[in-house]
Amino acid sequence: MSTQAKKKQVLLFYCLESEDLARKIASQSELIHLQSINWRSFDDGFPNLFINNAHEIRGEHVAFLASFSSPAVIFEQLSVIFALPRLFVASFTLVLPFFPTGSFERMEEEGDVATAFTMARILSNIPISRGGPTSLVIYDIHALQERFYFSDHVLPCFETGIPLLKQRLHQLPDSDKIVVAFPDDGAWKRFHKQLDHFPMVVCAKVREGDKRIVRLKEGNPAGCHVVIVDDLVQSGGTLIECQKVLAAHGATKVSAYVTHAVFPNRSWGRFLHKNSEISERAFAYFWITDSCPRTVKAIANEAPFEVLSLAGSIADALQI
C-alpha cells in the first residue's frame, strides 16, 4: 500500500480571518478540502451560524482552523468547534496556531486569574467525536507546562515554527555567521535544544533602581549576524532593548524571529524600515509566522518583516 493511500482525506473548516491561511494549507495537499460556514449575526450581535453540508461530513475526518485574536470572536468560533464533533464525524481536529492567553499562566498573588488555565478548561470540554477525543494543534505555546492544563478529553499536539526559521537561516548569504540570541532565560529554556547547533547568546533583565534593564548575560555576539528568538512579541520593547545591547557588543547585524506576532495597537510600526526616525533600520530581518492573521494582513511584508507560513506544517499535522 502506498504512503498516499494510508493518508486521510480531511475536510477543513475555518474562521473568516484565517481564510488566507486555510487556502494555503489546502494548496499543500490534494487530501485537504475546504468547507464553509455562514458567519452571520442576529440584530443583537450574537452569532447566527450555519455549517454548510452538515449531512455530507458524516463519517469524514474534520478539522477547524481557529484564530482567537480577540475575546469578541472567540464565542462564535467556540460555538462551531463544539458543534462539529457532534455531527457524526470520524474524527475532529482543532488547529489553534496561537494560544492567546498563554502568557497568563501563573499567579503571583492571591486574586490573579490564570486565564491560560481557563482557556484550556474550555477547550478540554469539546465534545468527543465518534473517533475519540479532539486533537488540538497549537504552535509554540508560551510555557511547556501548559500542556498539563488540558484534561484527558482532548489530545494536545504541540508543534513549533522553529524548523521554518532554521530553513530560512540556512538560505542567508551569511549563514555561517549566525548567532542565536534569547531575550531571557525563559526563551532559552523554551528553544535552545532546537537550535543547539548555533552559537548562542543569552540576555537578561536586571533591576537597577526602579528600572529593568537588558544586559548581556552570556555569549559573544561580536562580528556576527545575531538572530533574537522568542515565542511571541507584544509591544516589542524588549526586542529593541536587546538589539541595542547586542549592537553595543559588536553584532554586525541583528534580526528577530517570533512565532506569534501579536503586536497590539499596531506596535509593529516601530520596526518598519521606512520609519527611520524610530527604528533606524535596527533589524535586518524580522521573521514571523502567519499564526496571527490580522498582523500578517496589516504588515503585508513591509521591510524588515517576512512571513514564514505554517501552512505546510499544519497540513502535515492534520495527518497525525
PDB file of C-alpha atoms in Angstrom:
ATOM      1  CA  MET A   1       0.000   0.000   0.000  1.00  0.00           C
ATOM      2  CA  SER A   2       1.373   3.429  -0.936  1.00  0.00           C
ATOM      3  CA  THR A   3       2.024   6.184   1.587  1.00  0.00           C
ATOM      4  CA  GLN A   4      -0.604   8.323  -0.142  1.00  0.00           C
ATOM      5  CA  ALA A   5      -3.217   5.577   0.267  1.00  0.00           C
ATOM      6  CA  LYS A   6      -2.642   5.460   4.013  1.00  0.00           C
ATOM      7  CA  LYS A   7      -3.304   9.163   4.434  1.00  0.00           C
ATOM      8  CA  LYS A   8      -6.752  10.509   5.237  1.00  0.00           C
ATOM      9  CA  GLN A   9      -8.980  12.977   3.451  1.00  0.00           C
ATOM     10  CA  VAL A  10      -9.583  15.995   5.697  1.00  0.00           C
ATOM     11  CA  LEU A  11     -12.452  18.477   5.465  1.00  0.00           C
ATOM     12  CA  LEU A  12     -11.139  21.811   6.722  1.00  0.00           C
ATOM     13  CA  PHE A  13     -13.452  24.484   8.101  1.00  0.00           C
ATOM     14  CA  TYR A  14     -12.059  27.877   9.089  1.00  0.00           C
ATOM     15  CA  CYS A  15     -12.947  31.213  10.675  1.00  0.00           C
ATOM     16  CA  LEU A  16     -13.162  34.287   8.464  1.00  0.00           C
ATOM     17  CA  GLU A  17      -9.855  35.866   9.395  1.00  0.00           C
ATOM     18  CA  SER A  18      -7.986  32.587   8.786  1.00  0.00           C
ATOM     19  CA  GLU A  19      -9.243  32.149   5.220  1.00  0.00           C
ATOM     20  CA  ASP A  20      -5.896  33.013   3.586  1.00  0.00           C
ATOM     21  CA  LEU A  21      -4.026  30.522   5.770  1.00  0.00           C
ATOM     22  CA  ALA A  22      -6.716  27.872   5.174  1.00  0.00           C
ATOM     23  CA  ARG A  23      -6.311  28.251   1.410  1.00  0.00           C
ATOM     24  CA  LYS A  24      -2.538  27.896   1.741  1.00  0.00           C
ATOM     25  CA  ILE A  25      -2.996  24.738   3.823  1.00  0.00           C
ATOM     26  CA  ALA A  26      -5.354  23.247   1.229  1.00  0.00           C
ATOM     27  CA  SER A  27      -2.857  24.041  -1.529  1.00  0.00           C
ATOM     28  CA  GLN A  28      -0.298  21.851   0.256  1.00  0.00           C
ATOM     29  CA  SER A  29      -2.253  18.624  -0.234  1.00  0.00           C
ATOM     30  CA  GLU A  30      -4.936  17.189  -2.503  1.00  0.00           C
ATOM     31  CA  LEU A  31      -6.242  15.407   0.593  1.00  0.00           C
ATOM     32  CA  ILE A  32      -7.397  18.640   2.280  1.00  0.00           C
ATOM     33  CA  HIS A  33     -10.727  20.068   1.131  1.00  0.00           C
ATOM     34  CA  LEU A  34     -12.022  23.452   2.261  1.00  0.00           C
ATOM     35  CA  GLN A  35     -15.518  23.688   3.708  1.00  0.00           C
ATOM     36  CA  SER A  36     -17.628  26.725   4.532  1.00  0.00           C
ATOM     37  CA  ILE A  37     -19.636  28.209   7.373  1.00  0.00           C
ATOM     38  CA  ASN A  38     -22.123  31.063   7.180  1.00  0.00           C
ATOM     39  CA  TRP A  39     -20.843  33.519   9.779  1.00  0.00           C
ATOM     40  CA  ARG A  40     -23.930  35.617  10.354  1.00  0.00           C
ATOM     41  CA  SER A  41     -25.178  37.629  13.313  1.00  0.00           C
ATOM     42  CA  PHE A  42     -28.588  38.481  14.705  1.00  0.00           C
ATOM     43  CA  ASP A  43     -29.540  42.128  15.163  1.00  0.00           C
ATOM     44  CA  ASP A  44     -28.395  41.999  18.779  1.00  0.00           C
ATOM     45  CA  GLY A  45     -24.896  40.990  17.672  1.00  0.00           C
ATOM     46  CA  PHE A  46     -24.982  37.374  18.825  1.00  0.00           C
ATOM     47  CA  PRO A  47     -23.948  34.694  16.307  1.00  0.00           C
ATOM     48  CA  ASN A  48     -26.392  33.207  13.803  1.00  0.00           C
ATOM     49  CA  LEU A  49     -24.252  30.418  12.397  1.00  0.00           C
ATOM     50  CA  PHE A  50     -24.788  27.688   9.824  1.00  0.00           C
ATOM     51  CA  ILE A  51     -22.445  24.790   8.979  1.00  0.00           C
ATOM     52  CA  ASN A  52     -22.872  24.053   5.285  1.00  0.00           C
ATOM     53  CA  ASN A  53     -23.164  20.442   4.080  1.00  0.00           C
ATOM     54  CA  ALA A  54     -23.608  19.116   7.617  1.00  0.00           C
ATOM     55  CA  HIS A  55     -25.016  15.790   6.362  1.00  0.00           C
ATOM     56  CA  GLU A  56     -22.135  15.267   3.924  1.00  0.00           C
ATOM     57  CA  ILE A  57     -19.451  15.469   6.618  1.00  0.00           C
ATOM     58  CA  ARG A  58     -20.772  12.421   8.498  1.00  0.00           C
ATOM     59  CA  GLY A  59     -18.095   9.753   8.718  1.00  0.00           C
ATOM     60  CA  GLU A  60     -15.397  12.175   7.486  1.00  0.00           C
ATOM     61  CA  HIS A  61     -12.256  13.471   9.171  1.00  0.00           C
ATOM     62  CA  VAL A  62     -12.983  17.101  10.012  1.00  0.00           C
ATOM     63  CA  ALA A  63     -10.767  19.970  11.169  1.00  0.00           C
ATOM     64  CA  PHE A  64     -11.347  23.586  12.119  1.00  0.00           C
ATOM     65  CA  LEU A  65      -8.758  26.362  11.774  1.00  0.00           C
ATOM     66  CA  ALA A  66      -9.346  28.911  14.539  1.00  0.00           C
ATOM     67  CA  SER A  67      -7.960  32.337  15.355  1.00  0.00           C
ATOM     68  CA  PHE A  68      -8.721  33.636  18.838  1.00  0.00           C
ATOM     69  CA  SER A  69      -7.444  37.121  18.040  1.00  0.00           C
ATOM     70  CA  SER A  70      -9.772  38.865  20.471  1.00  0.00           C
ATOM     71  CA  PRO A  71     -12.475  37.957  23.015  1.00  0.00           C
ATOM     72  CA  ALA A  72     -15.052  39.302  20.546  1.00  0.00           C
ATOM     73  CA  VAL A  73     -14.560  36.431  18.073  1.00  0.00           C
ATOM     74  CA  ILE A  74     -13.954  33.545  20.468  1.00  0.00           C
ATOM     75  CA  PHE A  75     -17.609  32.778  21.312  1.00  0.00           C
ATOM     76  CA  GLU A  76     -18.760  32.345  17.718  1.00  0.00           C
ATOM     77  CA  GLN A  77     -15.816  30.074  16.944  1.00  0.00           C
ATOM     78  CA  LEU A  78     -16.351  28.013  20.095  1.00  0.00           C
ATOM     79  CA  SER A  79     -19.975  27.535  19.052  1.00  0.00           C
ATOM     80  CA  VAL A  80     -18.804  25.927  15.805  1.00  0.00           C
ATOM     81  CA  ILE A  81     -15.986  23.995  17.497  1.00  0.00           C
ATOM     82  CA  PHE A  82     -18.447  22.430  19.936  1.00  0.00           C
ATOM     83  CA  ALA A  83     -20.940  21.624  17.153  1.00  0.00           C
ATOM     84  CA  LEU A  84     -18.687  19.927  14.590  1.00  0.00           C
ATOM     85  CA  PRO A  85     -17.725  16.812  16.616  1.00  0.00           C
ATOM     86  CA  ARG A  86     -21.419  16.095  17.244  1.00  0.00           C
ATOM     87  CA  LEU A  87     -22.180  15.802  13.518  1.00  0.00           C
ATOM     88  CA  PHE A  88     -21.102  12.118  13.494  1.00  0.00           C
ATOM     89  CA  VAL A  89     -17.660  12.921  12.077  1.00  0.00           C
ATOM     90  CA  ALA A  90     -14.963  10.218  12.052  1.00  0.00           C
ATOM     91  CA  SER A  91     -12.529  12.475  13.925  1.00  0.00           C
ATOM     92  CA  PHE A  92     -12.144  16.125  14.846  1.00  0.00           C
ATOM     93  CA  THR A  93      -9.006  18.274  14.940  1.00  0.00           C
ATOM     94  CA  LEU A  94      -8.876  21.850  16.184  1.00  0.00           C
ATOM     95  CA  VAL A  95      -5.957  23.875  14.840  1.00  0.00           C
ATOM     96  CA  LEU A  96      -5.342  26.899  17.064  1.00  0.00           C
ATOM     97  CA  PRO A  97      -1.911  28.162  15.927  1.00  0.00           C
ATOM     98  CA  PHE A  98      -1.732  30.837  18.639  1.00  0.00           C
ATOM     99  CA  PHE A  99      -2.963  30.030  22.149  1.00  0.00           C
ATOM    100  CA  PRO A 100      -3.729  33.637  23.120  1.00  0.00           C
ATOM    101  CA  THR A 101      -3.745  33.554  26.910  1.00  0.00           C
ATOM    102  CA  GLY A 102      -0.559  31.522  27.157  1.00  0.00           C
ATOM    103  CA  SER A 103       1.467  34.232  28.871  1.00  0.00           C
ATOM    104  CA  PHE A 104      -1.081  34.437  31.705  1.00  0.00           C
ATOM    105  CA  GLU A 105      -0.271  31.024  33.092  1.00  0.00           C
ATOM    106  CA  ARG A 106       0.603  31.692  36.723  1.00  0.00           C
ATOM    107  CA  MET A 107      -0.462  33.570  39.833  1.00  0.00           C
ATOM    108  CA  GLU A 108       1.913  35.982  41.518  1.00  0.00           C
ATOM    109  CA  GLU A 109      -0.514  36.877  44.287  1.00  0.00           C
ATOM    110  CA  GLU A 110      -3.874  35.696  45.537  1.00  0.00           C
ATOM    111  CA  GLY A 111      -6.546  37.140  43.298  1.00  0.00           C
ATOM    112  CA  ASP A 112      -4.670  36.818  40.000  1.00  0.00           C
ATOM    113  CA  VAL A 113      -6.662  34.903  37.393  1.00  0.00           C
ATOM    114  CA  ALA A 114      -4.612  32.497  35.259  1.00  0.00           C
ATOM    115  CA  THR A 115      -6.657  32.805  32.065  1.00  0.00           C
ATOM    116  CA  ALA A 116      -4.432  30.287  30.273  1.00  0.00           C
ATOM    117  CA  PHE A 117      -5.930  27.661  32.568  1.00  0.00           C
ATOM    118  CA  THR A 118      -9.438  28.988  31.886  1.00  0.00           C
ATOM    119  CA  MET A 119      -8.948  28.698  28.119  1.00  0.00           C
ATOM    120  CA  ALA A 120      -7.504  25.193  28.490  1.00  0.00           C
ATOM    121  CA  ARG A 121     -10.521  24.126  30.574  1.00  0.00           C
ATOM    122  CA  ILE A 122     -12.934  25.446  27.947  1.00  0.00           C
ATOM    123  CA  LEU A 123     -11.142  23.623  25.125  1.00  0.00           C
ATOM    124  CA  SER A 124     -10.904  20.466  27.231  1.00  0.00           C
ATOM    125  CA  ASN A 125     -14.706  20.252  27.146  1.00  0.00           C
ATOM    126  CA  ILE A 126     -15.012  19.957  23.368  1.00  0.00           C
ATOM    127  CA  PRO A 127     -17.386  17.019  22.780  1.00  0.00           C
ATOM    128  CA  ILE A 128     -15.840  13.683  21.914  1.00  0.00           C
ATOM    129  CA  SER A 129     -16.407  12.657  18.297  1.00  0.00           C
ATOM    130  CA  ARG A 130     -17.042   9.129  17.003  1.00  0.00           C
ATOM    131  CA  GLY A 131     -13.271   8.774  16.620  1.00  0.00           C
ATOM    132  CA  GLY A 132     -12.500   9.759  20.201  1.00  0.00           C
ATOM    133  CA  PRO A 133     -11.051  12.893  21.816  1.00  0.00           C
ATOM    134  CA  THR A 134     -10.369  16.035  19.815  1.00  0.00           C
ATOM    135  CA  SER A 135      -6.824  16.567  18.582  1.00  0.00           C
ATOM    136  CA  LEU A 136      -5.701  20.102  19.434  1.00  0.00           C
ATOM    137  CA  VAL A 137      -2.801  21.534  17.406  1.00  0.00           C
ATOM    138  CA  ILE A 138      -1.030  24.544  18.944  1.00  0.00           C
ATOM    139  CA  TYR A 139       2.248  26.194  17.914  1.00  0.00           C
ATOM    140  CA  ASP A 140       4.894  27.314  20.401  1.00  0.00           C
ATOM    141  CA  ILE A 141       2.674  27.630  23.435  1.00  0.00           C
ATOM    142  CA  HIS A 142       4.203  30.148  25.840  1.00  0.00           C
ATOM    143  CA  ALA A 143       5.093  27.712  28.631  1.00  0.00           C
ATOM    144  CA  LEU A 144       5.584  23.997  28.072  1.00  0.00           C
ATOM    145  CA  GLN A 145       3.945  23.126  31.375  1.00  0.00           C
ATOM    146  CA  GLU A 146       0.656  24.432  29.975  1.00  0.00           C
ATOM    147  CA  ARG A 147       0.166  21.047  28.305  1.00  0.00           C
ATOM    148  CA  PHE A 148      -0.861  19.827  31.758  1.00  0.00           C
ATOM    149  CA  TYR A 149      -3.700  22.372  31.893  1.00  0.00           C
ATOM    150  CA  PHE A 150      -5.708  20.278  29.408  1.00  0.00           C
ATOM    151  CA  SER A 151      -7.818  17.340  30.542  1.00  0.00           C
ATOM    152  CA  ASP A 152      -7.818  13.856  29.022  1.00  0.00           C
ATOM    153  CA  HIS A 153     -10.851  14.769  26.895  1.00  0.00           C
ATOM    154  CA  VAL A 154      -8.537  16.395  24.313  1.00  0.00           C
ATOM    155  CA  LEU A 155      -5.179  15.389  22.872  1.00  0.00           C
ATOM    156  CA  PRO A 156      -2.907  18.448  22.656  1.00  0.00           C
ATOM    157  CA  CYS A 157      -0.330  18.302  19.875  1.00  0.00           C
ATOM    158  CA  PHE A 158       2.351  20.944  20.421  1.00  0.00           C
ATOM    159  CA  GLU A 159       4.127  21.966  17.225  1.00  0.00           C
ATOM    160  CA  THR A 160       6.792  24.616  16.604  1.00  0.00           C
ATOM    161  CA  GLY A 161       7.713  27.147  13.944  1.00  0.00           C
ATOM    162  CA  ILE A 162      11.457  26.777  14.598  1.00  0.00           C
ATOM    163  CA  PRO A 163      12.082  24.446  11.605  1.00  0.00           C
ATOM    164  CA  LEU A 164      10.833  27.266   9.342  1.00  0.00           C
ATOM    165  CA  LEU A 165      13.346  29.640  10.918  1.00  0.00           C
ATOM    166  CA  LYS A 166      16.215  27.156  10.587  1.00  0.00           C
ATOM    167  CA  GLN A 167      15.409  26.613   6.926  1.00  0.00           C
ATOM    168  CA  ARG A 168      15.398  30.378   6.305  1.00  0.00           C
ATOM    169  CA  LEU A 169      18.661  30.946   8.184  1.00  0.00           C
ATOM    170  CA  HIS A 170      20.450  28.354   6.036  1.00  0.00           C
ATOM    171  CA  GLN A 171      19.395  30.352   2.957  1.00  0.00           C
ATOM    172  CA  LEU A 172      21.136  33.535   4.109  1.00  0.00           C
ATOM    173  CA  PRO A 173      24.445  34.522   2.490  1.00  0.00           C
ATOM    174  CA  ASP A 174      25.989  34.906   5.962  1.00  0.00           C
ATOM    175  CA  SER A 175      24.565  31.625   7.299  1.00  0.00           C
ATOM    176  CA  ASP A 176      27.986  30.694   8.674  1.00  0.00           C
ATOM    177  CA  LYS A 177      27.976  33.836  10.828  1.00  0.00           C
ATOM    178  CA  ILE A 178      24.644  33.302  12.579  1.00  0.00           C
ATOM    179  CA  VAL A 179      24.398  33.528  16.369  1.00  0.00           C
ATOM    180  CA  VAL A 180      21.066  32.889  18.094  1.00  0.00           C
ATOM    181  CA  ALA A 181      20.151  35.192  20.990  1.00  0.00           C
ATOM    182  CA  PHE A 182      17.471  34.742  23.621  1.00  0.00           C
ATOM    183  CA  PRO A 183      15.959  37.790  25.348  1.00  0.00           C
ATOM    184  CA  ASP A 184      15.707  35.978  28.689  1.00  0.00           C
ATOM    185  CA  ASP A 185      16.183  32.611  30.393  1.00  0.00           C
ATOM    186  CA  GLY A 186      12.594  31.645  29.611  1.00  0.00           C
ATOM    187  CA  ALA A 187      13.183  31.855  25.859  1.00  0.00           C
ATOM    188  CA  TRP A 188      16.443  29.925  26.244  1.00  0.00           C
ATOM    189  CA  LYS A 189      14.694  27.120  28.122  1.00  0.00           C
ATOM    190  CA  ARG A 190      11.932  27.092  25.524  1.00  0.00           C
ATOM    191  CA  PHE A 191      14.060  26.909  22.364  1.00  0.00           C
ATOM    192  CA  HIS A 192      17.755  26.178  22.943  1.00  0.00           C
ATOM    193  CA  LYS A 193      17.541  22.426  22.302  1.00  0.00           C
ATOM    194  CA  GLN A 194      16.002  23.057  18.880  1.00  0.00           C
ATOM    195  CA  LEU A 195      18.786  25.487  17.965  1.00  0.00           C
ATOM    196  CA  ASP A 196      21.764  23.921  19.705  1.00  0.00           C
ATOM    197  CA  HIS A 197      23.920  23.737  16.541  1.00  0.00           C
ATOM    198  CA  PHE A 198      24.112  27.566  16.504  1.00  0.00           C
ATOM    199  CA  PRO A 199      26.350  29.597  18.833  1.00  0.00           C
ATOM    200  CA  MET A 200      24.151  31.252  21.459  1.00  0.00           C
ATOM    201  CA  VAL A 201      23.833  34.476  23.404  1.00  0.00           C
ATOM    202  CA  VAL A 202      21.534  34.935  26.380  1.00  0.00           C
ATOM    203  CA  CYS A 203      20.303  38.315  27.594  1.00  0.00           C
ATOM    204  CA  ALA A 204      18.669  39.059  30.930  1.00  0.00           C
ATOM    205  CA  LYS A 205      16.602  41.791  32.502  1.00  0.00           C
ATOM    206  CA  VAL A 206      18.211  43.154  35.655  1.00  0.00           C
ATOM    207  CA  ARG A 207      16.759  45.633  38.082  1.00  0.00           C
ATOM    208  CA  GLU A 208      18.549  48.946  38.543  1.00  0.00           C
ATOM    209  CA  GLY A 209      16.590  51.119  40.924  1.00  0.00           C
ATOM    210  CA  ASP A 210      13.036  51.316  39.599  1.00  0.00           C
ATOM    211  CA  LYS A 211      14.028  50.220  36.096  1.00  0.00           C
ATOM    212  CA  ARG A 212      14.549  46.840  34.483  1.00  0.00           C
ATOM    213  CA  ILE A 213      17.459  46.971  32.067  1.00  0.00           C
ATOM    214  CA  VAL A 214      18.516  44.383  29.479  1.00  0.00           C
ATOM    215  CA  ARG A 215      22.069  43.106  29.904  1.00  0.00           C
ATOM    216  CA  LEU A 216      24.201  40.537  28.096  1.00  0.00           C
ATOM    217  CA  LYS A 217      24.312  37.503  30.378  1.00  0.00           C
ATOM    218  CA  GLU A 218      26.457  35.076  28.388  1.00  0.00           C
ATOM    219  CA  GLY A 219      27.877  34.550  24.901  1.00  0.00           C
ATOM    220  CA  ASN A 220      29.693  36.744  22.403  1.00  0.00           C
ATOM    221  CA  PRO A 221      27.825  38.417  19.512  1.00  0.00           C
ATOM    222  CA  ALA A 222      30.854  40.296  18.124  1.00  0.00           C
ATOM    223  CA  GLY A 223      31.247  40.136  14.351  1.00  0.00           C
ATOM    224  CA  CYS A 224      28.122  38.049  13.818  1.00  0.00           C
ATOM    225  CA  HIS A 225      24.591  38.275  12.471  1.00  0.00           C
ATOM    226  CA  VAL A 226      22.579  37.786  15.657  1.00  0.00           C
ATOM    227  CA  VAL A 227      19.002  36.481  15.489  1.00  0.00           C
ATOM    228  CA  ILE A 228      16.849  37.067  18.584  1.00  0.00           C
ATOM    229  CA  VAL A 229      14.364  34.201  19.052  1.00  0.00           C
ATOM    230  CA  ASP A 230      11.202  34.255  21.155  1.00  0.00           C
ATOM    231  CA  ASP A 231       7.732  32.734  21.056  1.00  0.00           C
ATOM    232  CA  LEU A 232       5.769  35.993  20.782  1.00  0.00           C
ATOM    233  CA  VAL A 233       6.014  39.748  20.632  1.00  0.00           C
ATOM    234  CA  GLN A 234       3.626  42.346  22.034  1.00  0.00           C
ATOM    235  CA  SER A 235       4.924  45.940  22.082  1.00  0.00           C
ATOM    236  CA  GLY A 236       8.418  44.879  21.003  1.00  0.00           C
ATOM    237  CA  GLY A 237      10.149  46.898  23.708  1.00  0.00           C
ATOM    238  CA  THR A 238      12.272  44.003  24.952  1.00  0.00           C
ATOM    239  CA  LEU A 239      13.433  43.152  21.424  1.00  0.00           C
ATOM    240  CA  ILE A 240      14.508  46.736  20.828  1.00  0.00           C
ATOM    241  CA  GLU A 241      16.460  46.837  24.087  1.00  0.00           C
ATOM    242  CA  CYS A 242      18.125  43.517  23.219  1.00  0.00           C
ATOM    243  CA  GLN A 243      19.093  44.858  19.795  1.00  0.00           C
ATOM    244  CA  LYS A 244      20.796  47.856  21.369  1.00  0.00           C
ATOM    245  CA  VAL A 245      22.771  45.656  23.761  1.00  0.00           C
ATOM    246  CA  LEU A 246      23.822  43.223  21.020  1.00  0.00           C
ATOM    247  CA  ALA A 247      24.901  46.056  18.698  1.00  0.00           C
ATOM    248  CA  ALA A 248      26.884  47.628  21.534  1.00  0.00           C
ATOM    249  CA  HIS A 249      28.720  44.312  21.976  1.00  0.00           C
ATOM    250  CA  GLY A 250      29.771  44.180  18.334  1.00  0.00           C
ATOM    251  CA  ALA A 251      26.984  42.392  16.433  1.00  0.00           C
ATOM    252  CA  THR A 252      27.298  43.311  12.749  1.00  0.00           C
ATOM    253  CA  LYS A 253      23.572  42.714  12.133  1.00  0.00           C
ATOM    254  CA  VAL A 254      20.593  41.940  14.346  1.00  0.00           C
ATOM    255  CA  SER A 255      17.409  40.189  13.229  1.00  0.00           C
ATOM    256  CA  ALA A 256      14.464  38.711  15.113  1.00  0.00           C
ATOM    257  CA  TYR A 257      12.109  35.744  14.927  1.00  0.00           C
ATOM    258  CA  VAL A 258       8.844  35.234  16.792  1.00  0.00           C
ATOM    259  CA  THR A 259       6.234  32.592  16.065  1.00  0.00           C
ATOM    260  CA  HIS A 260       3.356  34.822  17.176  1.00  0.00           C
ATOM    261  CA  ALA A 261       3.383  38.463  16.072  1.00  0.00           C
ATOM    262  CA  VAL A 262       0.624  39.787  18.324  1.00  0.00           C
ATOM    263  CA  PHE A 263       1.569  43.479  18.073  1.00  0.00           C
ATOM    264  CA  PRO A 264      -1.449  45.135  19.742  1.00  0.00           C
ATOM    265  CA  ASN A 265      -2.229  48.725  18.747  1.00  0.00           C
ATOM    266  CA  ARG A 266      -0.181  48.370  15.537  1.00  0.00           C
ATOM    267  CA  SER A 267       3.028  48.337  17.558  1.00  0.00           C
ATOM    268  CA  TRP A 268       4.755  46.664  14.601  1.00  0.00           C
ATOM    269  CA  GLY A 269       5.065  50.156  13.126  1.00  0.00           C
ATOM    270  CA  ARG A 270       8.107  50.977  15.254  1.00  0.00           C
ATOM    271  CA  PHE A 271      10.105  48.292  13.412  1.00  0.00           C
ATOM    272  CA  LEU A 272       9.388  49.405   9.831  1.00  0.00           C
ATOM    273  CA  HIS A 273      12.428  50.415   7.802  1.00  0.00           C
ATOM    274  CA  LYS A 274      10.573  53.354   6.281  1.00  0.00           C
ATOM    275  CA  ASN A 275      10.007  54.660   9.806  1.00  0.00           C
ATOM    276  CA  SER A 276      13.701  55.536  10.016  1.00  0.00           C
ATOM    277  CA  GLU A 277      13.234  58.147  12.725  1.00  0.00           C
ATOM    278  CA  ILE A 278      12.428  55.464  15.282  1.00  0.00           C
ATOM    279  CA  SER A 279      13.884  52.188  14.035  1.00  0.00           C
ATOM    280  CA  GLU A 280      16.960  53.404  12.143  1.00  0.00           C
ATOM    281  CA  ARG A 281      16.679  50.049  10.384  1.00  0.00           C
ATOM    282  CA  ALA A 282      17.819  48.388  13.594  1.00  0.00           C
ATOM    283  CA  PHE A 283      16.623  44.943  12.457  1.00  0.00           C
ATOM    284  CA  ALA A 284      17.901  43.458   9.212  1.00  0.00           C
ATOM    285  CA  TYR A 285      15.094  40.875   9.152  1.00  0.00           C
ATOM    286  CA  PHE A 286      12.059  40.312  11.334  1.00  0.00           C
ATOM    287  CA  TRP A 287      10.590  36.859  10.699  1.00  0.00           C
ATOM    288  CA  ILE A 288       7.079  35.987  11.860  1.00  0.00           C
ATOM    289  CA  THR A 289       4.625  33.213  11.051  1.00  0.00           C
ATOM    290  CA  ASP A 290       1.011  33.581   9.952  1.00  0.00           C
ATOM    291  CA  SER A 291      -0.366  32.419  13.317  1.00  0.00           C
ATOM    292  CA  CYS A 292      -1.844  35.913  13.857  1.00  0.00           C
ATOM    293  CA  PRO A 293      -3.711  36.680  10.600  1.00  0.00           C
ATOM    294  CA  ARG A 294      -4.584  40.265  11.460  1.00  0.00           C
ATOM    295  CA  THR A 295      -0.923  41.182  11.843  1.00  0.00           C
ATOM    296  CA  VAL A 296       0.049  39.429   8.611  1.00  0.00           C
ATOM    297  CA  LYS A 297      -2.622  41.337   6.713  1.00  0.00           C
ATOM    298  CA  ALA A 298      -1.573  44.652   8.261  1.00  0.00           C
ATOM    299  CA  ILE A 299       2.149  44.474   7.603  1.00  0.00           C
ATOM    300  CA  ALA A 300       1.899  42.914   4.117  1.00  0.00           C
ATOM    301  CA  ASN A 301       5.610  42.000   4.079  1.00  0.00           C
ATOM    302  CA  GLU A 302       6.819  45.530   4.780  1.00  0.00           C
ATOM    303  CA  ALA A 303      10.568  45.529   5.458  1.00  0.00           C
ATOM    304  CA  PRO A 304      12.005  44.167   7.679  1.00  0.00           C
ATOM    305  CA  PHE A 305       9.089  41.755   8.094  1.00  0.00           C
ATOM    306  CA  GLU A 306       8.990  38.420   6.306  1.00  0.00           C
ATOM    307  CA  VAL A 307       6.253  35.834   6.857  1.00  0.00           C
ATOM    308  CA  LEU A 308       7.207  32.163   7.212  1.00  0.00           C
ATOM    309  CA  SER A 309       3.943  30.306   6.632  1.00  0.00           C
ATOM    310  CA  LEU A 310       2.813  27.482   8.908  1.00  0.00           C
ATOM    311  CA  ALA A 311       0.666  26.049   6.086  1.00  0.00           C
ATOM    312  CA  GLY A 312       2.906  23.097   5.252  1.00  0.00           C
ATOM    313  CA  SER A 313       3.424  22.205   8.884  1.00  0.00           C
ATOM    314  CA  ILE A 314      -0.310  22.367   9.603  1.00  0.00           C
ATOM    315  CA  ALA A 315      -1.060  20.215   6.560  1.00  0.00           C
ATOM    316  CA  ASP A 316       1.344  17.602   7.945  1.00  0.00           C
ATOM    317  CA  ALA A 317      -0.187  17.863  11.439  1.00  0.00           C
ATOM    318  CA  LEU A 318      -3.645  17.134  10.017  1.00  0.00           C
ATOM    319  CA  GLN A 319      -2.366  13.677   9.020  1.00  0.00           C
ATOM    320  CA  ILE A 320      -1.320  12.728  12.569  1.00  0.00           C
TER     321      ILE A 320
END
